[in-house]
Amino acid sequence: MSGWRPALAAAAGVLLLAGCTSGAGDEPKTEGTPKKSSGASPSASASPVNEPYTLAEDRAPRTRAEAVAFVRELTVRPDYFGTGYRKRDPFESDPAEWAVLGEDCLWRREALPNTVLASLTRMYELPAKGGKGPVYVSLTVTVHQDVVSARRDMAGSLEEALRCPEQQLNATDRVRVLYSRVDAFADGRPVISDDDLTESGNWVADGAKAHPFDWYKFRMGPVTVAATARHGSGRTEAEDSTVTTDMGRGMTFVAASIDGRGKAGDAGATAEPAETKRAGQ
């Protein structure tokens, strides 16, 4: 697999064309999603269209303690990413560290720089079943000191795939043929966030057959949210597409939660995401 995958492009649209409510009983929905999760959906309420999810800098965490509380209390349920997902063990990273891609294209965990207040990665999996290998999803929420720092982080992320089209994740896993894309949907992009990136490639474990690898990242004020999906073996193209789009949908729930907490004026609130929004209506 190489280049820009159609499945990833369609799933990126989930971040732009997230469900809105046309009536009191409607559930969030996504366009182009091959299969709908049977997991519980966030509650819905009406909201303005074409209004981006964001977090105002003056309502974001200001200290490391506040930022750690923010990332720990943010609700991210396994079923956000589809039916059957569960927490992995270990589940959470140390919020005082984050992943850094070295000059040797190897990912390492390092202490946070002064411009980052907290960064928490949570890990989920869809267990192997029926001859299909497991799917591994990770989601990282990072609170930066300010919007400028978050923008620089986004720019650095875009550069990484150009600098290291092949990257070593750990002792056994690597990703390759990486392709990054920014602002893929032009005027539609700001509807979900202030800034976003998508990346596709494939991953190989222990020299086995390559499988799809997806990565999304978006910025909401001084907060960035990134997710990866490492697809398992034995899946059809349609099933891989479902994995990709379900991950994109899960990220809209996280974005909605951050946006709602910011509008409530309490970045440490633990409320579920209110809804997801849809462009062009």
mmCIF file of C-alpha atoms in Angstrom:
data_model
loop_
_atom_site.group_PDB
_atom_site.id
_atom_site.type_symbol
_atom_site.label_atom_id
_atom_site.label_comp_id
_atom_site.label_asym_id
_atom_site.label_seq_id
_atom_site.Cartn_x
_atom_site.Cartn_y
_atom_site.Cartn_z
ATOM 1 C CA MET A 1 0.000 0.000 0.000
ATOM 2 C CA SER A 2 1.308 3.448 -0.814
ATOM 3 C CA GLY A 3 0.169 6.979 -1.385
ATOM 4 C CA TRP A 4 -3.151 8.461 -0.431
ATOM 5 C CA ARG A 5 -5.659 5.697 0.303
ATOM 6 C CA PRO A 6 -9.286 6.370 -0.724
ATOM 7 C CA ALA A 7 -10.446 4.792 2.540
ATOM 8 C CA LEU A 8 -8.437 7.287 4.544
ATOM 9 C CA ALA A 9 -9.740 10.184 2.483
ATOM 10 C CA ALA A 10 -13.304 9.047 3.126
ATOM 11 C CA ALA A 11 -12.655 8.624 6.818
ATOM 12 C CA ALA A 12 -11.053 12.045 7.048
ATOM 13 C CA GLY A 13 -14.415 13.338 5.857
ATOM 14 C CA VAL A 14 -15.897 11.970 9.062
ATOM 15 C CA LEU A 15 -13.999 14.697 10.875
ATOM 16 C CA LEU A 16 -15.596 17.272 8.588
ATOM 17 C CA LEU A 17 -19.065 15.841 8.009
ATOM 18 C CA ALA A 18 -19.931 14.656 11.500
ATOM 19 C CA GLY A 19 -23.565 14.100 12.427
ATOM 20 C CA CYS A 20 -25.914 16.875 13.457
ATOM 21 C CA THR A 21 -29.477 16.663 14.782
ATOM 22 C CA SER A 22 -32.540 17.301 12.690
ATOM 23 C CA GLY A 23 -34.937 16.159 15.399
ATOM 24 C CA ALA A 24 -35.068 15.441 19.095
ATOM 25 C CA GLY A 25 -34.428 11.722 18.808
ATOM 26 C CA ASP A 26 -31.706 11.590 16.119
ATOM 27 C CA GLU A 27 -28.346 9.944 16.876
ATOM 28 C CA PRO A 28 -24.962 11.196 15.657
ATOM 29 C CA LYS A 29 -24.107 9.824 12.237
ATOM 30 C CA THR A 30 -21.292 10.041 9.739
ATOM 31 C CA GLU A 31 -21.383 10.140 5.984
ATOM 32 C CA GLY A 32 -19.587 7.346 4.182
ATOM 33 C CA THR A 33 -19.332 5.096 7.235
ATOM 34 C CA PRO A 34 -19.693 1.485 6.045
ATOM 35 C CA LYS A 35 -20.935 0.184 9.378
ATOM 36 C CA LYS A 36 -22.491 1.900 12.371
ATOM 37 C CA SER A 37 -21.278 1.078 15.856
ATOM 38 C CA SER A 38 -23.842 -0.503 18.147
ATOM 39 C CA GLY A 39 -22.120 1.098 21.157
ATOM 40 C CA ALA A 40 -23.764 3.884 23.115
ATOM 41 C CA SER A 41 -23.699 7.222 21.312
ATOM 42 C CA PRO A 42 -23.085 10.617 22.895
ATOM 43 C CA SER A 43 -26.270 12.551 23.654
ATOM 44 C CA ALA A 44 -27.339 15.030 20.999
ATOM 45 C CA SER A 45 -28.395 18.681 21.117
ATOM 46 C CA ALA A 46 -28.838 21.385 18.503
ATOM 47 C CA SER A 47 -25.880 23.617 17.642
ATOM 48 C CA PRO A 48 -24.925 26.206 15.006
ATOM 49 C CA VAL A 49 -23.714 24.800 11.693
ATOM 50 C CA ASN A 50 -20.294 25.638 10.291
ATOM 51 C CA GLU A 51 -19.008 26.462 13.760
ATOM 52 C CA PRO A 52 -15.629 24.822 14.404
ATOM 53 C CA TYR A 53 -14.875 22.847 17.505
ATOM 54 C CA THR A 54 -12.221 24.708 19.459
ATOM 55 C CA LEU A 55 -10.963 25.532 22.921
ATOM 56 C CA ALA A 56 -10.325 29.180 23.701
ATOM 57 C CA GLU A 57 -6.857 29.770 25.070
ATOM 58 C CA ASP A 58 -8.226 31.650 28.104
ATOM 59 C CA ARG A 59 -10.336 28.585 29.020
ATOM 60 C CA ALA A 60 -7.618 26.002 28.549
ATOM 61 C CA PRO A 61 -5.541 24.586 31.426
ATOM 62 C CA ARG A 62 -2.853 27.025 32.572
ATOM 63 C CA THR A 63 -0.661 24.853 34.805
ATOM 64 C CA ARG A 64 0.786 21.354 34.553
ATOM 65 C CA ALA A 65 -1.516 20.150 37.334
ATOM 66 C CA GLU A 66 -4.588 21.529 35.546
ATOM 67 C CA ALA A 67 -3.439 20.019 32.252
ATOM 68 C CA VAL A 68 -2.887 16.580 33.767
ATOM 69 C CA ALA A 69 -6.367 16.695 35.291
ATOM 70 C CA PHE A 70 -7.772 17.785 31.929
ATOM 71 C CA VAL A 71 -6.304 14.890 29.930
ATOM 72 C CA ARG A 72 -7.068 12.296 32.609
ATOM 73 C CA GLU A 73 -10.691 13.343 33.072
ATOM 74 C CA LEU A 74 -11.480 13.577 29.349
ATOM 75 C CA THR A 75 -13.950 10.826 28.489
ATOM 76 C CA VAL A 76 -12.679 8.483 25.750
ATOM 77 C CA ARG A 77 -14.693 5.255 25.679
ATOM 78 C CA PRO A 78 -13.501 2.177 23.774
ATOM 79 C CA ASP A 79 -16.780 2.022 21.857
ATOM 80 C CA TYR A 80 -16.077 5.455 20.377
ATOM 81 C CA PHE A 81 -13.943 3.535 17.863
ATOM 82 C CA GLY A 82 -16.484 0.840 17.057
ATOM 83 C CA THR A 83 -18.152 -2.253 18.450
ATOM 84 C CA GLY A 84 -15.949 -4.717 20.318
ATOM 85 C CA TYR A 85 -13.049 -2.440 21.249
ATOM 86 C CA ARG A 86 -11.579 -2.656 24.742
ATOM 87 C CA LYS A 87 -8.763 -1.063 26.732
ATOM 88 C CA ARG A 88 -5.271 -2.442 26.212
ATOM 89 C CA ASP A 89 -2.832 -3.261 28.973
ATOM 90 C CA PRO A 90 -0.993 -1.012 29.664
ATOM 91 C CA PHE A 91 -3.773 1.478 28.991
ATOM 92 C CA GLU A 92 -2.356 4.933 29.727
ATOM 93 C CA SER A 93 1.018 6.595 29.281
ATOM 94 C CA ASP A 94 2.775 8.916 31.715
ATOM 95 C CA PRO A 95 1.310 12.424 31.124
ATOM 96 C CA ALA A 96 4.724 13.937 31.943
ATOM 97 C CA GLU A 97 6.208 12.343 28.802
ATOM 98 C CA TRP A 98 5.444 12.304 25.100
ATOM 99 C CA ALA A 99 6.635 10.493 21.975
ATOM 100 C CA VAL A 100 9.468 12.092 20.017
ATOM 101 C CA LEU A 101 10.709 11.012 16.574
ATOM 102 C CA GLY A 102 14.516 11.094 16.637
ATOM 103 C CA GLU A 103 16.871 11.931 13.820
ATOM 104 C CA ASP A 104 17.295 8.173 13.385
ATOM 105 C CA CYS A 105 13.517 7.872 12.698
ATOM 106 C CA LEU A 106 12.986 5.902 15.920
ATOM 107 C CA TRP A 107 10.158 6.885 18.267
ATOM 108 C CA ARG A 108 11.119 7.373 21.918
ATOM 109 C CA ARG A 109 9.331 8.648 24.984
ATOM 110 C CA GLU A 110 10.918 11.734 26.478
ATOM 111 C CA ALA A 111 10.165 14.296 29.173
ATOM 112 C CA LEU A 112 7.856 17.105 28.056
ATOM 113 C CA PRO A 113 9.429 20.340 26.833
ATOM 114 C CA ASN A 114 8.594 23.610 28.563
ATOM 115 C CA THR A 115 5.996 24.402 25.889
ATOM 116 C CA VAL A 116 3.861 21.329 26.707
ATOM 117 C CA LEU A 117 1.854 21.010 29.939
ATOM 118 C CA ALA A 118 0.607 17.416 29.645
ATOM 119 C CA SER A 119 0.253 14.622 27.085
ATOM 120 C CA LEU A 120 -1.697 11.422 27.647
ATOM 121 C CA THR A 121 -1.932 8.445 25.305
ATOM 122 C CA ARG A 122 -4.666 5.854 25.770
ATOM 123 C CA MET A 123 -4.559 2.511 23.980
ATOM 124 C CA TYR A 124 -7.396 0.315 22.746
ATOM 125 C CA GLU A 125 -7.717 -2.890 20.764
ATOM 126 C CA LEU A 126 -10.229 -4.846 18.757
ATOM 127 C CA PRO A 127 -9.262 -8.419 19.717
ATOM 128 C CA ALA A 128 -8.494 -11.054 17.128
ATOM 129 C CA LYS A 129 -11.578 -13.025 16.126
ATOM 130 C CA GLY A 130 -12.735 -15.277 13.313
ATOM 131 C CA GLY A 131 -9.380 -15.448 11.598
ATOM 132 C CA LYS A 132 -8.907 -11.668 11.715
ATOM 133 C CA GLY A 133 -5.942 -10.184 13.536
ATOM 134 C CA PRO A 134 -6.286 -7.542 16.248
ATOM 135 C CA VAL A 135 -6.620 -3.832 15.503
ATOM 136 C CA TYR A 136 -4.663 -1.430 17.707
ATOM 137 C CA VAL A 137 -5.899 2.140 18.195
ATOM 138 C CA SER A 138 -4.172 4.820 20.238
ATOM 139 C CA LEU A 139 -5.403 8.315 21.056
ATOM 140 C CA THR A 140 -3.193 11.097 22.417
ATOM 141 C CA VAL A 141 -4.400 14.405 23.866
ATOM 142 C CA THR A 142 -1.721 17.032 24.387
ATOM 143 C CA VAL A 143 -2.164 20.366 26.164
ATOM 144 C CA HIS A 144 0.307 22.978 24.950
ATOM 145 C CA GLN A 145 1.317 26.132 26.754
ATOM 146 C CA ASP A 146 -0.408 28.296 24.154
ATOM 147 C CA VAL A 147 -1.838 28.290 20.645
ATOM 148 C CA VAL A 148 1.496 29.204 19.066
ATOM 149 C CA SER A 149 3.145 26.134 20.606
ATOM 150 C CA ALA A 150 0.305 23.907 19.387
ATOM 151 C CA ARG A 151 0.621 25.299 15.857
ATOM 152 C CA ARG A 152 4.342 24.589 15.862
ATOM 153 C CA ASP A 153 3.650 21.031 16.957
ATOM 154 C CA MET A 154 1.241 20.574 14.045
ATOM 155 C CA ALA A 155 3.846 21.917 11.619
ATOM 156 C CA GLY A 156 6.450 19.560 13.058
ATOM 157 C CA SER A 157 4.103 16.590 12.653
ATOM 158 C CA LEU A 158 3.611 17.376 8.974
ATOM 159 C CA GLU A 159 7.361 17.513 8.467
ATOM 160 C CA GLU A 160 7.966 14.138 10.148
ATOM 161 C CA ALA A 161 6.544 12.035 7.315
ATOM 162 C CA LEU A 162 8.701 13.936 4.829
ATOM 163 C CA ARG A 163 11.799 13.481 6.965
ATOM 164 C CA CYS A 164 11.090 9.860 7.889
ATOM 165 C CA PRO A 165 8.824 8.045 5.386
ATOM 166 C CA GLU A 166 9.792 4.897 7.293
ATOM 167 C CA GLN A 167 9.624 5.010 11.094
ATOM 168 C CA GLN A 168 10.469 2.508 13.850
ATOM 169 C CA LEU A 169 7.676 2.413 16.454
ATOM 170 C CA ASN A 170 9.407 0.006 18.825
ATOM 171 C CA ALA A 171 11.713 -3.016 18.778
ATOM 172 C CA THR A 172 9.414 -5.033 16.479
ATOM 173 C CA ASP A 173 7.024 -2.630 14.707
ATOM 174 C CA ARG A 174 7.687 -0.109 11.984
ATOM 175 C CA VAL A 175 5.582 1.985 9.632
ATOM 176 C CA ARG A 176 6.577 2.815 6.093
ATOM 177 C CA VAL A 177 5.501 4.506 2.847
ATOM 178 C CA LEU A 178 4.044 7.324 4.924
ATOM 179 C CA TYR A 179 2.166 10.115 3.204
ATOM 180 C CA SER A 180 0.949 13.223 5.037
ATOM 181 C CA ARG A 181 -1.772 15.558 3.892
ATOM 182 C CA VAL A 182 -2.978 18.858 5.305
ATOM 183 C CA ASP A 183 -6.198 20.773 4.586
ATOM 184 C CA ALA A 184 -7.502 17.978 2.383
ATOM 185 C CA PHE A 185 -11.020 19.402 2.284
ATOM 186 C CA ALA A 186 -10.282 23.124 1.866
ATOM 187 C CA ASP A 187 -13.247 25.203 3.074
ATOM 188 C CA GLY A 188 -14.822 22.253 4.886
ATOM 189 C CA ARG A 189 -11.852 21.608 7.142
ATOM 190 C CA PRO A 190 -12.415 24.277 9.831
ATOM 191 C CA VAL A 191 -15.866 22.874 10.649
ATOM 192 C CA ILE A 192 -14.405 20.249 12.967
ATOM 193 C CA SER A 193 -11.250 21.931 14.283
ATOM 194 C CA ASP A 194 -8.809 24.801 13.911
ATOM 195 C CA ASP A 195 -6.222 22.709 12.081
ATOM 196 C CA ASP A 196 -5.882 19.094 10.940
ATOM 197 C CA LEU A 197 -3.546 16.544 9.358
ATOM 198 C CA THR A 198 -4.004 13.045 7.978
ATOM 199 C CA GLU A 199 -1.387 10.426 7.235
ATOM 200 C CA SER A 200 -1.475 6.975 5.670
ATOM 201 C CA GLY A 201 0.985 4.164 5.163
ATOM 202 C CA ASN A 202 1.429 0.590 6.275
ATOM 203 C CA TRP A 203 2.883 -1.133 9.308
ATOM 204 C CA VAL A 204 4.919 -4.283 9.662
ATOM 205 C CA ALA A 205 5.437 -6.320 12.834
ATOM 206 C CA ASP A 206 8.294 -8.817 13.146
ATOM 207 C CA GLY A 207 8.803 -8.842 9.390
ATOM 208 C CA ALA A 208 5.289 -10.163 8.711
ATOM 209 C CA LYS A 209 2.962 -9.001 5.944
ATOM 210 C CA ALA A 210 2.249 -5.265 5.814
ATOM 211 C CA HIS A 211 -1.174 -3.935 6.842
ATOM 212 C CA PRO A 212 -2.767 -0.466 6.667
ATOM 213 C CA PHE A 213 -1.716 2.253 9.077
ATOM 214 C CA ASP A 214 -3.785 5.412 9.642
ATOM 215 C CA TRP A 215 -2.986 8.589 11.561
ATOM 216 C CA TYR A 216 -5.059 11.706 12.205
ATOM 217 C CA LYS A 217 -4.189 14.816 14.157
ATOM 218 C CA PHE A 218 -6.115 18.005 14.764
ATOM 219 C CA ARG A 219 -5.759 21.143 16.851
ATOM 220 C CA MET A 220 -8.360 22.859 18.980
ATOM 221 C CA GLY A 221 -6.829 26.070 20.305
ATOM 222 C CA PRO A 222 -3.810 25.017 22.420
ATOM 223 C CA VAL A 223 -4.857 21.340 22.513
ATOM 224 C CA THR A 224 -3.889 18.738 19.912
ATOM 225 C CA VAL A 225 -5.529 15.329 19.491
ATOM 226 C CA ALA A 226 -3.868 12.519 17.536
ATOM 227 C CA ALA A 227 -4.979 8.951 16.825
ATOM 228 C CA THR A 228 -3.414 5.977 15.066
ATOM 229 C CA ALA A 229 -4.871 2.695 13.852
ATOM 230 C CA ARG A 230 -2.788 -0.381 13.056
ATOM 231 C CA HIS A 231 -5.017 -2.751 11.109
ATOM 232 C CA GLY A 232 -4.955 -6.488 11.716
ATOM 233 C CA SER A 233 -4.602 -9.297 9.201
ATOM 234 C CA GLY A 234 -7.387 -11.112 7.389
ATOM 235 C CA ARG A 235 -9.609 -8.104 6.679
ATOM 236 C CA THR A 236 -11.188 -7.171 3.383
ATOM 237 C CA GLU A 237 -10.803 -3.701 1.918
ATOM 238 C CA ALA A 238 -14.314 -2.848 3.124
ATOM 239 C CA GLU A 239 -13.486 -4.003 6.645
ATOM 240 C CA ASP A 240 -10.296 -1.939 6.643
ATOM 241 C CA SER A 241 -12.362 1.034 5.527
ATOM 242 C CA THR A 242 -14.677 0.489 8.497
ATOM 243 C CA VAL A 243 -11.721 0.499 10.898
ATOM 244 C CA THR A 244 -10.530 3.788 9.422
ATOM 245 C CA THR A 245 -13.875 5.559 9.409
ATOM 246 C CA ASP A 246 -14.759 4.335 12.891
ATOM 247 C CA MET A 247 -11.538 5.804 14.226
ATOM 248 C CA GLY A 248 -12.346 9.122 12.573
ATOM 249 C CA ARG A 249 -15.814 9.079 14.103
ATOM 250 C CA GLY A 250 -14.362 8.388 17.533
ATOM 251 C CA MET A 251 -12.192 11.457 17.224
ATOM 252 C CA THR A 252 -15.248 13.633 16.578
ATOM 253 C CA PHE A 253 -16.646 12.518 19.933
ATOM 254 C CA VAL A 254 -13.411 13.556 21.637
ATOM 255 C CA ALA A 255 -13.455 16.892 19.812
ATOM 256 C CA ALA A 256 -17.056 17.476 20.862
ATOM 257 C CA SER A 257 -16.170 16.762 24.484
ATOM 258 C CA ILE A 258 -13.275 19.226 24.488
ATOM 259 C CA ASP A 259 -15.388 21.857 22.740
ATOM 260 C CA GLY A 260 -18.259 21.415 25.205
ATOM 261 C CA ARG A 261 -16.021 21.705 28.229
ATOM 262 C CA GLY A 262 -14.476 24.875 26.861
ATOM 263 C CA LYS A 263 -17.851 26.467 26.199
ATOM 264 C CA ALA A 264 -18.957 25.521 29.708
ATOM 265 C CA GLY A 265 -16.014 27.498 31.015
ATOM 266 C CA ASP A 266 -14.542 24.545 32.892
ATOM 267 C CA ALA A 267 -11.755 22.700 31.099
ATOM 268 C CA GLY A 268 -11.700 20.154 33.899
ATOM 269 C CA ALA A 269 -15.340 19.108 33.501
ATOM 270 C CA THR A 270 -16.015 15.437 32.809
ATOM 271 C CA ALA A 271 -19.216 15.698 30.777
ATOM 272 C CA GLU A 272 -19.769 13.413 27.781
ATOM 273 C CA PRO A 273 -19.527 15.062 24.329
ATOM 274 C CA ALA A 274 -22.751 16.862 23.490
ATOM 275 C CA GLU A 275 -22.833 15.923 19.810
ATOM 276 C CA THR A 276 -20.951 16.034 16.547
ATOM 277 C CA LYS A 277 -21.512 18.698 13.920
ATOM 278 C CA ARG A 278 -22.061 18.551 10.180
ATOM 279 C CA ALA A 279 -20.961 20.974 7.501
ATOM 280 C CA GLY A 280 -22.962 22.429 4.691
ATOM 281 C CA GLN A 281 -26.471 22.157 6.133
#
